[in-house]
Coordinates of C-alpha atoms in Angstrom, one line a residue:
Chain A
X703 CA 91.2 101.4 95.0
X704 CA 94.1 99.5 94.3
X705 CA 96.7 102.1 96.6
X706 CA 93.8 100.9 99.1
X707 CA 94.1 97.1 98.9
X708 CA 97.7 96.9 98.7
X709 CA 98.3 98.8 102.1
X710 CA 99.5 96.8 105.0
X711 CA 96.9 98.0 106.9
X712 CA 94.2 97.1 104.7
X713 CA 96.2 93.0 104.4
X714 CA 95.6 93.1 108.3
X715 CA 92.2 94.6 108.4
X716 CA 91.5 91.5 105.5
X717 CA 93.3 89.1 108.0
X718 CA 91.6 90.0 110.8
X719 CA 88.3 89.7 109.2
X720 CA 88.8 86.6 108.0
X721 CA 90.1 85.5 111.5
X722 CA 87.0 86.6 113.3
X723 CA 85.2 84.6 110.6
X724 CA 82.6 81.8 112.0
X725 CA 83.7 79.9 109.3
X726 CA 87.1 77.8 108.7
X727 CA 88.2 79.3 105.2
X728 CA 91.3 77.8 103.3
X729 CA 93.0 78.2 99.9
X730 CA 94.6 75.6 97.8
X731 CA 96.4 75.7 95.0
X732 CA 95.6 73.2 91.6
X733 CA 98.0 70.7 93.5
X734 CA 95.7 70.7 96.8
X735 CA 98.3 72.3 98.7
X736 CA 96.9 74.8 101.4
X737 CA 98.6 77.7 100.7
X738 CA 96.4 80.1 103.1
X739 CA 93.5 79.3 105.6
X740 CA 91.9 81.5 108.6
X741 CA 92.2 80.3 112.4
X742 CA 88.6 78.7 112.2
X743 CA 89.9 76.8 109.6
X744 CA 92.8 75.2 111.7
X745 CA 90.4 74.5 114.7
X746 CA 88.3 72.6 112.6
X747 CA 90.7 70.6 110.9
X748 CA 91.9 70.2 114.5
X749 CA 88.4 69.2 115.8
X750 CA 88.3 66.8 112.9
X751 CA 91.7 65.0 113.0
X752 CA 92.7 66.3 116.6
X753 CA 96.4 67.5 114.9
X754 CA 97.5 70.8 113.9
X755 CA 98.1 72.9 110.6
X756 CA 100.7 75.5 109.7
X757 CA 101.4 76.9 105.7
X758 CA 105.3 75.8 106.8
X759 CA 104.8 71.8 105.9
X760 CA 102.2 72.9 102.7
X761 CA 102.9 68.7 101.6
X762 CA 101.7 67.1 105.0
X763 CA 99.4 69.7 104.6
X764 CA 97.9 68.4 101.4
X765 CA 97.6 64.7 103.2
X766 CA 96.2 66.2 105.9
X767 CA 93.5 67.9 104.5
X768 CA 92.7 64.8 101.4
X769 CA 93.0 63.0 104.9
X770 CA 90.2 64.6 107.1
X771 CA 88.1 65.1 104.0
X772 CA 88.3 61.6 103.5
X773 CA 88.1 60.4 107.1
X774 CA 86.4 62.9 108.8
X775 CA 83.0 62.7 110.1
X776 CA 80.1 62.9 108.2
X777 CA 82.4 65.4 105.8
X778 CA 80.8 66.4 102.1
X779 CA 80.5 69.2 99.5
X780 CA 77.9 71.0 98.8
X781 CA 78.9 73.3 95.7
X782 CA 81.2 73.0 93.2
X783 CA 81.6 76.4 91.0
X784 CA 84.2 75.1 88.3
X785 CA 83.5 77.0 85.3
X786 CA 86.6 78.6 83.4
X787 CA 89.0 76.2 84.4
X788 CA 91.5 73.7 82.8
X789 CA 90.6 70.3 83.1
X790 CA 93.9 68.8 85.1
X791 CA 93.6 71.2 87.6
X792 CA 90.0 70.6 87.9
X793 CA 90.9 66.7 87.9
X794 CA 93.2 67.4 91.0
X795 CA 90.6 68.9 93.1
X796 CA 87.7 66.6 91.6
X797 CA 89.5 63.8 93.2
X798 CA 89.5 65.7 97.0
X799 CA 85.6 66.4 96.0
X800 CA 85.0 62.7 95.2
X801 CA 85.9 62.1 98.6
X802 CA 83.1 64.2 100.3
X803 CA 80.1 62.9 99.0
X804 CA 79.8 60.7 102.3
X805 CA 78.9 63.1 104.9
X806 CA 76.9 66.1 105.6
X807 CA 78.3 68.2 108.2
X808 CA 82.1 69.7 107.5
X809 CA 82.2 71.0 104.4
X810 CA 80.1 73.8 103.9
X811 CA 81.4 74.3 100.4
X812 CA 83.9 74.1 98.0
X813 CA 84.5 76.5 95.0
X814 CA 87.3 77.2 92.6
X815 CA 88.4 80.7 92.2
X816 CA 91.2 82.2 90.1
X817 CA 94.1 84.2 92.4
X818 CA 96.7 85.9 90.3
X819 CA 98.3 83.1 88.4
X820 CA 97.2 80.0 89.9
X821 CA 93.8 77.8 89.7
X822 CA 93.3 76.4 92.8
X823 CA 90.0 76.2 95.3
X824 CA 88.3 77.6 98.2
X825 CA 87.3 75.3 101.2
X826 CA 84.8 76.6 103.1
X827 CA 84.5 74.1 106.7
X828 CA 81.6 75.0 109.2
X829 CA 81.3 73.1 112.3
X830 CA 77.8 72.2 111.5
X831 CA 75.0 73.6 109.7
X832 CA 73.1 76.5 111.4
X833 CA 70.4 74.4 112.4
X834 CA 72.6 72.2 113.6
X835 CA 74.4 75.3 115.7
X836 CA 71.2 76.1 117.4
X837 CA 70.3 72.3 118.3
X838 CA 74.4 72.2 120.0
X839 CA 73.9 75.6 121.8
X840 CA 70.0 74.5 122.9
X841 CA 72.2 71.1 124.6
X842 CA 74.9 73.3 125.9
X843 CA 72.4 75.4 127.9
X844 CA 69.7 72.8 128.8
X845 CA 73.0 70.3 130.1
X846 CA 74.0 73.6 132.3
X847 CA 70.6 74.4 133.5
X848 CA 70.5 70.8 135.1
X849 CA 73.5 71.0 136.7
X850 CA 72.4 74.3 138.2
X851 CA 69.3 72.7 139.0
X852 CA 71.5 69.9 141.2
X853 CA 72.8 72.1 143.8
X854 CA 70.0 74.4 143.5
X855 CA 67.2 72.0 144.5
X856 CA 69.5 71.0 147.8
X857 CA 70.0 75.0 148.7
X858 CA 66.3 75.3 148.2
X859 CA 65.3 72.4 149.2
X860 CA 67.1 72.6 152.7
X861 CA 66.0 76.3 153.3
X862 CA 62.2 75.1 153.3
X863 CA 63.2 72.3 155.8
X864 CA 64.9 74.6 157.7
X865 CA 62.2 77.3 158.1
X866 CA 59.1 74.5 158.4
X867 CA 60.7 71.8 160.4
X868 CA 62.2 71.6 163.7
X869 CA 65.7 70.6 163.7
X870 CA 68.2 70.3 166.9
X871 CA 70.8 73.0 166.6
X872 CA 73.8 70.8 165.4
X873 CA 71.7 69.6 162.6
X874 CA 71.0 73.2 161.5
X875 CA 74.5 73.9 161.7
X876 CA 75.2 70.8 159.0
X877 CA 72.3 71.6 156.7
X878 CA 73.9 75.4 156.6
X879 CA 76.9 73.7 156.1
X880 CA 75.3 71.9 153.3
X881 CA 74.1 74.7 151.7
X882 CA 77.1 76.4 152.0
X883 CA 78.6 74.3 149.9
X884 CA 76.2 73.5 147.7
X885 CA 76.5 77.5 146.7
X886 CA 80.4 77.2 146.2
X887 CA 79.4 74.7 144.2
X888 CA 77.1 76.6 142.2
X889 CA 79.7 79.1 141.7
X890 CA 82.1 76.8 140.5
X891 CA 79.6 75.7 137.9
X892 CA 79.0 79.3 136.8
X893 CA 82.4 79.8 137.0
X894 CA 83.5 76.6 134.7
X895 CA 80.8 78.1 132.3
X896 CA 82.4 81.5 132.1
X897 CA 86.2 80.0 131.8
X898 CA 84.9 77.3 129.1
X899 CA 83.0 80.3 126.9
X900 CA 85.8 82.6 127.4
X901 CA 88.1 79.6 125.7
X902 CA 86.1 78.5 123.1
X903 CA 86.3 82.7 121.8
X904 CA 89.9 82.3 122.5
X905 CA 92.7 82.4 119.9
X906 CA 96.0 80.8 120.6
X907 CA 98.2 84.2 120.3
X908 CA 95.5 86.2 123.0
X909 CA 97.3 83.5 125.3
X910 CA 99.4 84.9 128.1
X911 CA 102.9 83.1 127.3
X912 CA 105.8 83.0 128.9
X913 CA 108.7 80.9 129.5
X914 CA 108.1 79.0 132.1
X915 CA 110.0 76.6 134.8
X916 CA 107.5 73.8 135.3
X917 CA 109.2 72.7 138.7
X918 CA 108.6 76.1 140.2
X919 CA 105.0 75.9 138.8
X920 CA 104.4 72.3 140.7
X921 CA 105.6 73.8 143.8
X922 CA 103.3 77.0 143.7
X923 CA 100.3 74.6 143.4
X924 CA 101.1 71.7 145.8
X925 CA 103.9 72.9 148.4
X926 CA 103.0 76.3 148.9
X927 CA 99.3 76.3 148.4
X928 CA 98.1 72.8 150.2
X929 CA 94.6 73.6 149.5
X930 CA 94.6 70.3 147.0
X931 CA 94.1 66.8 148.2
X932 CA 93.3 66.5 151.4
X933 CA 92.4 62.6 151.7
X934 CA 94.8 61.4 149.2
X935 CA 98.6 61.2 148.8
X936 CA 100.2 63.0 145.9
X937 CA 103.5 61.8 144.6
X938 CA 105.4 64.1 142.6
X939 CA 108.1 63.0 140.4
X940 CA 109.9 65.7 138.1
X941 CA 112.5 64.4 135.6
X942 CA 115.7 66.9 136.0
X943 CA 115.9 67.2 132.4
X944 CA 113.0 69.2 131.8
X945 CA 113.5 72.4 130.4
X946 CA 111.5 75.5 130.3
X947 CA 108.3 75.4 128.5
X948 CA 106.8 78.8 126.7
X949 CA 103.3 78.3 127.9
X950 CA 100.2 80.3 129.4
X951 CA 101.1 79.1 133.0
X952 CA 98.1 79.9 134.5
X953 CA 96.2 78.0 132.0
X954 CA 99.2 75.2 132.2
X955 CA 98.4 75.2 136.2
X956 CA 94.3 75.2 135.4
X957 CA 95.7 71.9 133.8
X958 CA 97.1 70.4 136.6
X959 CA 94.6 70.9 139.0
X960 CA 91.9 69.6 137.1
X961 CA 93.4 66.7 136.3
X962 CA 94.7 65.7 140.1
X963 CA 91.6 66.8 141.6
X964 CA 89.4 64.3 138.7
X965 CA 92.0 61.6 139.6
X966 CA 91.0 62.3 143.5
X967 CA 87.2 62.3 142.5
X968 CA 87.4 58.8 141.1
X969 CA 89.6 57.1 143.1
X970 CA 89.2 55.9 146.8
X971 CA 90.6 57.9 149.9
X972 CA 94.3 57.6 150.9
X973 CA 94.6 55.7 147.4
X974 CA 97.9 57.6 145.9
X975 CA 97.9 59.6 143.0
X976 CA 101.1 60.1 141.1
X977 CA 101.9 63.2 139.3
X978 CA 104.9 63.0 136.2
X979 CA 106.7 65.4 134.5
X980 CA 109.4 64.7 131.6
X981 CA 110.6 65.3 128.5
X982 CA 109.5 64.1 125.4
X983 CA 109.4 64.4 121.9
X984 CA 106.5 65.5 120.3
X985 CA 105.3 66.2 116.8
X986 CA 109.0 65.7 116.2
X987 CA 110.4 68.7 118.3
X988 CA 111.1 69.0 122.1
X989 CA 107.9 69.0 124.2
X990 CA 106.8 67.9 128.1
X991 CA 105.0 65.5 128.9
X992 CA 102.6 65.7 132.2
X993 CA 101.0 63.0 133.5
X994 CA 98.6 61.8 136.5
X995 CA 98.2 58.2 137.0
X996 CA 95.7 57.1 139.7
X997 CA 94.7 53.7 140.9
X998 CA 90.7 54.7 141.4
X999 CA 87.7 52.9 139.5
X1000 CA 89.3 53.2 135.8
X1001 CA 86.8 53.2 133.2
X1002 CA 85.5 51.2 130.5
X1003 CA 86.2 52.2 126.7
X1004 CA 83.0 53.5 125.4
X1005 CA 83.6 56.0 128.7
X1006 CA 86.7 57.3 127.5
X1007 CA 85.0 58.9 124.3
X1008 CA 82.7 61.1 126.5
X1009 CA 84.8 61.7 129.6
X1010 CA 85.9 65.4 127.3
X1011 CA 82.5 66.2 126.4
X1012 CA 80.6 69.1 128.9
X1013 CA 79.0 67.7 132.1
X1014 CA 79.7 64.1 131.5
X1015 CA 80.2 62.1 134.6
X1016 CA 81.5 58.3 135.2
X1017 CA 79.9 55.6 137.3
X1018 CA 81.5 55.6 140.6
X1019 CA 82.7 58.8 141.5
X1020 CA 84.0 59.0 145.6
X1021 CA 83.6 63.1 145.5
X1022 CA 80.5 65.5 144.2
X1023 CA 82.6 68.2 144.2
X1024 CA 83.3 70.0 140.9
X1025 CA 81.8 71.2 138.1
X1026 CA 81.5 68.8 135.5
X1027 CA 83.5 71.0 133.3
X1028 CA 87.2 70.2 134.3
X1029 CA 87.9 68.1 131.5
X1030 CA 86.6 69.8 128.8
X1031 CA 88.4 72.9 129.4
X1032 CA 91.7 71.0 129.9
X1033 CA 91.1 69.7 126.3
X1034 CA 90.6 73.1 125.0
X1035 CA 93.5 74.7 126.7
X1036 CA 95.6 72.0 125.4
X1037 CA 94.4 72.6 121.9
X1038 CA 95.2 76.2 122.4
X1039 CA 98.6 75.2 123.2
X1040 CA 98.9 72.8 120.1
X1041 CA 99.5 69.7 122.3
X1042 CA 97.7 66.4 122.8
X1043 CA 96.1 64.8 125.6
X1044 CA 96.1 61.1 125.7
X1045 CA 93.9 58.6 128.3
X1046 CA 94.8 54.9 129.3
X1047 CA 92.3 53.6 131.3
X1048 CA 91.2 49.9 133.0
X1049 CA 88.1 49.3 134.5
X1050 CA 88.5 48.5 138.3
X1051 CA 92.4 49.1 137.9
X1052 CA 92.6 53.3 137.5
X1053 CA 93.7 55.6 135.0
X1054 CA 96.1 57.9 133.6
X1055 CA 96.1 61.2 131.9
X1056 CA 98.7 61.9 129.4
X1057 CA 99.3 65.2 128.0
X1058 CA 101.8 66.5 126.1
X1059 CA 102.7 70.1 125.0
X1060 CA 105.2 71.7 122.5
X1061 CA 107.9 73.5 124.5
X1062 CA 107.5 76.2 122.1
X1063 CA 104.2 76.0 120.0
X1064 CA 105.5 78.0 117.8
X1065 CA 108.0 75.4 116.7
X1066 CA 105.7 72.9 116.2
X1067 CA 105.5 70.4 113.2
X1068 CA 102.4 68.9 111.5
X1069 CA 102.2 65.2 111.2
Chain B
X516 CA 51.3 47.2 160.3
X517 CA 54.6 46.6 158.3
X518 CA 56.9 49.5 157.7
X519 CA 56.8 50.9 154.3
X520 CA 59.6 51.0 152.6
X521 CA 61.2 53.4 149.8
X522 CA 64.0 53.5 147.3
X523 CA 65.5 56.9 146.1
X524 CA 67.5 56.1 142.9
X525 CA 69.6 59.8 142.3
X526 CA 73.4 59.8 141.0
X527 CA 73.5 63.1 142.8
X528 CA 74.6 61.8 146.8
X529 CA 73.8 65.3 148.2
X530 CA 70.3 65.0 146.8
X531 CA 69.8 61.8 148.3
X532 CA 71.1 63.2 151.8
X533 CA 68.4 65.5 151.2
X534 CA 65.8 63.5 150.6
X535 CA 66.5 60.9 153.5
X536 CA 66.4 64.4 155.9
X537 CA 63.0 65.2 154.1
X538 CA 61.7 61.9 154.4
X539 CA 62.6 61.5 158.1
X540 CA 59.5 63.4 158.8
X541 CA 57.7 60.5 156.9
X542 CA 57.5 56.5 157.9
X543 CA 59.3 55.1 154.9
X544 CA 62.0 52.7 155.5
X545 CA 64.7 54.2 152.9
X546 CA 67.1 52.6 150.8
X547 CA 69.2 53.9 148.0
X548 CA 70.8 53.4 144.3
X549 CA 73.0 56.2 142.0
X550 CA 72.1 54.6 139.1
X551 CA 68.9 52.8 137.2
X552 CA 70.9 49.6 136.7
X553 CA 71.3 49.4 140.8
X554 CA 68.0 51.1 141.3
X555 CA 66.6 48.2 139.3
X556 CA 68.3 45.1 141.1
X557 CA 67.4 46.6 145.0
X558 CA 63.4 47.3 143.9
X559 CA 63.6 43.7 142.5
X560 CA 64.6 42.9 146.1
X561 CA 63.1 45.0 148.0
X562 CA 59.3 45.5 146.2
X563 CA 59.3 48.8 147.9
X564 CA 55.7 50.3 147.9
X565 CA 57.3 54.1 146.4
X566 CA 60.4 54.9 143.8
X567 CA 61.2 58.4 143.8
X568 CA 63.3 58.0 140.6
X569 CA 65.6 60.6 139.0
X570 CA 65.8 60.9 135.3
X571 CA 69.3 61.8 134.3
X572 CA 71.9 59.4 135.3
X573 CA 75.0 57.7 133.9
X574 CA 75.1 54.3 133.4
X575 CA 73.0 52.0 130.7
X576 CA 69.8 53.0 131.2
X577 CA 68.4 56.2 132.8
X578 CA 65.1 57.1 135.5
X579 CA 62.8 56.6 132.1
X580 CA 64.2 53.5 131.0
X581 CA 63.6 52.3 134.6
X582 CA 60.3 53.3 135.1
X583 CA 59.1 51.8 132.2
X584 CA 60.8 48.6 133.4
X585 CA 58.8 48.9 136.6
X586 CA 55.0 49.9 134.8
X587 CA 55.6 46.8 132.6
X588 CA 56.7 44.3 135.0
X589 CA 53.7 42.4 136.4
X590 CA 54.9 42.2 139.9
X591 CA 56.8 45.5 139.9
X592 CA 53.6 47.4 138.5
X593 CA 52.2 48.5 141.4
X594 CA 55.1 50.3 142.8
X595 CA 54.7 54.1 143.0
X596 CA 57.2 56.0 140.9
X597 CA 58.2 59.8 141.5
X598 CA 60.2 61.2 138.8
X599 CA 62.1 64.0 140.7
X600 CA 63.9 65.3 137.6
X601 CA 65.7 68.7 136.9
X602 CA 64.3 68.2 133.2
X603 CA 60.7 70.5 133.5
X604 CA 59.6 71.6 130.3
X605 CA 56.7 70.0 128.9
X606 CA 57.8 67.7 126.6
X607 CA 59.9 65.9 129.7
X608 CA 56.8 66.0 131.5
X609 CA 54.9 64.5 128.9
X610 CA 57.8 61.6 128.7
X611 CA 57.3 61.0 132.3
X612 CA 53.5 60.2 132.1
X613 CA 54.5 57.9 129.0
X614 CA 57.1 55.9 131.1
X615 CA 53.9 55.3 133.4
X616 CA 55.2 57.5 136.5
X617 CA 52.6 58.3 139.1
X618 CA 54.0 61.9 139.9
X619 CA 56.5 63.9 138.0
X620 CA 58.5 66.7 140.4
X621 CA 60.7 69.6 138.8
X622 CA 64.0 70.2 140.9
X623 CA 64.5 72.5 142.5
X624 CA 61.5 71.2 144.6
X625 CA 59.5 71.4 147.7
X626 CA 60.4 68.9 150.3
X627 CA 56.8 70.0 151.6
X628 CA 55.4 69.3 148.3
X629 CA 56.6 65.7 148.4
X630 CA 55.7 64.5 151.4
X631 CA 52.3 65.8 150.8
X632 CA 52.5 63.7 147.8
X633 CA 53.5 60.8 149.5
X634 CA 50.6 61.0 151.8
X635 CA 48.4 61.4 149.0
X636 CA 46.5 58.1 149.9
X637 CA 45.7 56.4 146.1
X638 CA 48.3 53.5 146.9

């Protein structure tokens, strides 16, 4: 049994297990430093505290986690095994565990256990309770089965009008034109919903990278494909001192578009939108910044909290084209690529998008 | 006799096209609002004798909100509200009669279906 456990294959048969885990599970030692946690772990913590973890910066680690268990939302403990043990190391973890008693939905559980030499504990993290799972995923699909129901009820709802009405032959031609598309739109929505599944199952290494030159990127999607913005202008603006990025560029360009085209949805015909790129410094090591800046209808604060969330739309809005997904899976793709995206926003004035990426995830630090 | 006139309050502007092309085969006067809060200030202007009122909306308040507004103001009681909604289970329904609607219709919906149920005669 013991040849067994100590094979390499059987560590990455126990690492992959753990990865494809529901739940975020991390080790710490009697000091509270993380000194091993799965990948659910990391995207909870990430969800939490929107910054990332790696076992290479164990004492920002330790902050990190006293800090989300502190700060987090709704964050408690719900069982605390701590027979056997001495009493300063349980003191040391007592003290994270005093923290928790304010919430309800994080921490699924926290137990000590005994590994080789060291006393340290076992944080278990779920998103939410199971119930709470169902309630989420019962949202998820009733929010998408009204937006279905949008441009359904116009392709329906024309068809009947069509085939009992009499209409002169131009306006058939625009109601067909209507329903037309109204059914691209529907497969955009379907589509969104496949793309936004398929990322939530994702883990950041089943990425595609690559190293990538950003300036040959912009001009694949905007000089040799002019398919976006047709009633705007776009004003590009590359700083020369921006170096490759290792990225997922098709994701990276799924970025792009999605932000232009909601920065054409929300702001007024011929307005101009202006598209950044440059270098920056991020999480202390070299990352790119890309930015879109419009001068549209801006929005007020308590709209920037839900402007990620599935299906949410502003007030205002000069185009029904899209989805109502483009946001949300920029945010996740940026999470896969360990950046950041930031929004500065004034009512009546416009708004810009702000992310920022590692150039090399890989090389990124925790804060 | 007078025209009668109705407000459509939808976010969705396709929708709306659609219902102005269904209800051109009806006598209405039409007017329209994307949200509740707008939806409330024109049928405070206008007193329109029919609301066909969507339920989901952004803004402050959404089509429920509103059409309780209506059913509770004295001189905006009368009005006829349609909840054209793309919520249709029951317990939506069931919030639509509490809000005081007159009608509840499920999108995707008949454009037959409503304006037979605007010439239902009660009001």
């Amino acid at each position: 049994m013991r040849l067994i456990l100590n094979t390499e294959g059987y560590k990455k048969l126990l690492k992959s297990t753990y990865n494809l885990l529901p739940l975020g599970i991390a080790y710490f030692d009697c000091e509270g430093t993380l000194k091993a946690h799965n990948s659910k772990f990391s995207h909870l913590i990430y969800e939490i505290t929107n910054k990332h973890i790696s076992l290479s910066c164990a004492s920002i680690e330790k902050d990190l986690i006293l800090n989300t268990i502190i700060d987090g939302p709704k964050v408690t403990y719900s069982n605390c095994m701590s027979n056997d043990f001495d009493k300063d190391s349980i003191d040391t973890v007592t003290q994270i565990l005093h923290s928790l008693r304010n919430g309800r939905e994080y921490i699924k559980k926290v137990v000590f256990d005994r590994v080789k030499e060291d006393i340290g504990g076992l944080i278990i993290l779920d998103m939410k309770n199971s119930n709470c799972h169902e309630k989420s995923d019962h949202r998820a699909i009733s929010t998408a089965a009204h937006e279905i129901r949008g441009p359904l009820a116009n392709v329906y709802g024309y068809i009947e009008l069509l085939l009992n009405k009499r209409f002169m032959l131009d306006e058939q031609y625009k109601i067909l034109e209507i329903v037309n598309q109204e059914v691209s739109r529907l497969s955009a929505i379907v589509d969104d919903l496949l793309s936004i599944e398929q990322l939530n199952t994702y883990e950041a290494p089943s990425l595609n990278y690559e190293t990538c030159d950003i300036k040959t990127l912009i001009q694949e999607l905007f000089y040799l494909d002019g398919k976006y913005l047709r009633e705007h202008k776009l004003e590009i603006d590359i700083n020369n001192n921006v170096r490759p990025l290792m990225c997922d560029p098709e994701k990276i360009k799924q970025v792009i578009i999605n932000l232009v085209t909601n920065a054409e949805k929300y702001s007024q015909p011929n307005s101009t939108i202006t598209l950044r790129i440059r270098p920056t410094i991020f999480n202390d090591t070299e990352g790119v910044e890309i930015s879109v800046e419009d001068h549209g209808i801006g929005m007020h604060g308590h709209e920037i909290k839900k402007i990620f969330n599935p299906f949410y739309r502003a007030v205002g809005k000069y185009s029904e084209h899209g989805s109502g997904l483009g946001l949300s899976i920029v945010k996740k793709i940026i999470q896969l690529h360990r950046g950041d995206i930031n929004v500065e926003s004034e009512y009546g004035k416009g708004s810009t998008f702000t992310v920022k990426l590692p150039r090399d995830r890989r090389l990124t630090h925790v804060r | 006799m007078e025209q009668r006139s109705l407000v459509i309050v939808d976010d969705n502007k396709k929708l709306r096209e659609l219902l102005q092309v269904t209800l051109s085969f009806s006598d209405y006067k039409i007017y329209e609002a994307e949200d509740a809060s707008h939806g409330e200030e024109l049928i405070r202007a206008i007193q329109p004798h029919t609301v066909i009122l969507d339920v989901m909306m952004p803004g402050e308040i959404d089509g429920l909100d509103l059409c309780k507004i209506i059913k509770s103001d004295t001189s905006l009681k009368n009005i006829r509200v349609i909840i054209l909604s793309a919520k249709g289970q029951k317990a939506d329904l069931e919030a639509g009669g509490k809000s005081g609607a007159d009608a509840y219709l499920v999108k995707p919906f008949s454009p037959l279906s409503l304006l037979s149920t605007l010439k239902n005669p009660e009001k």
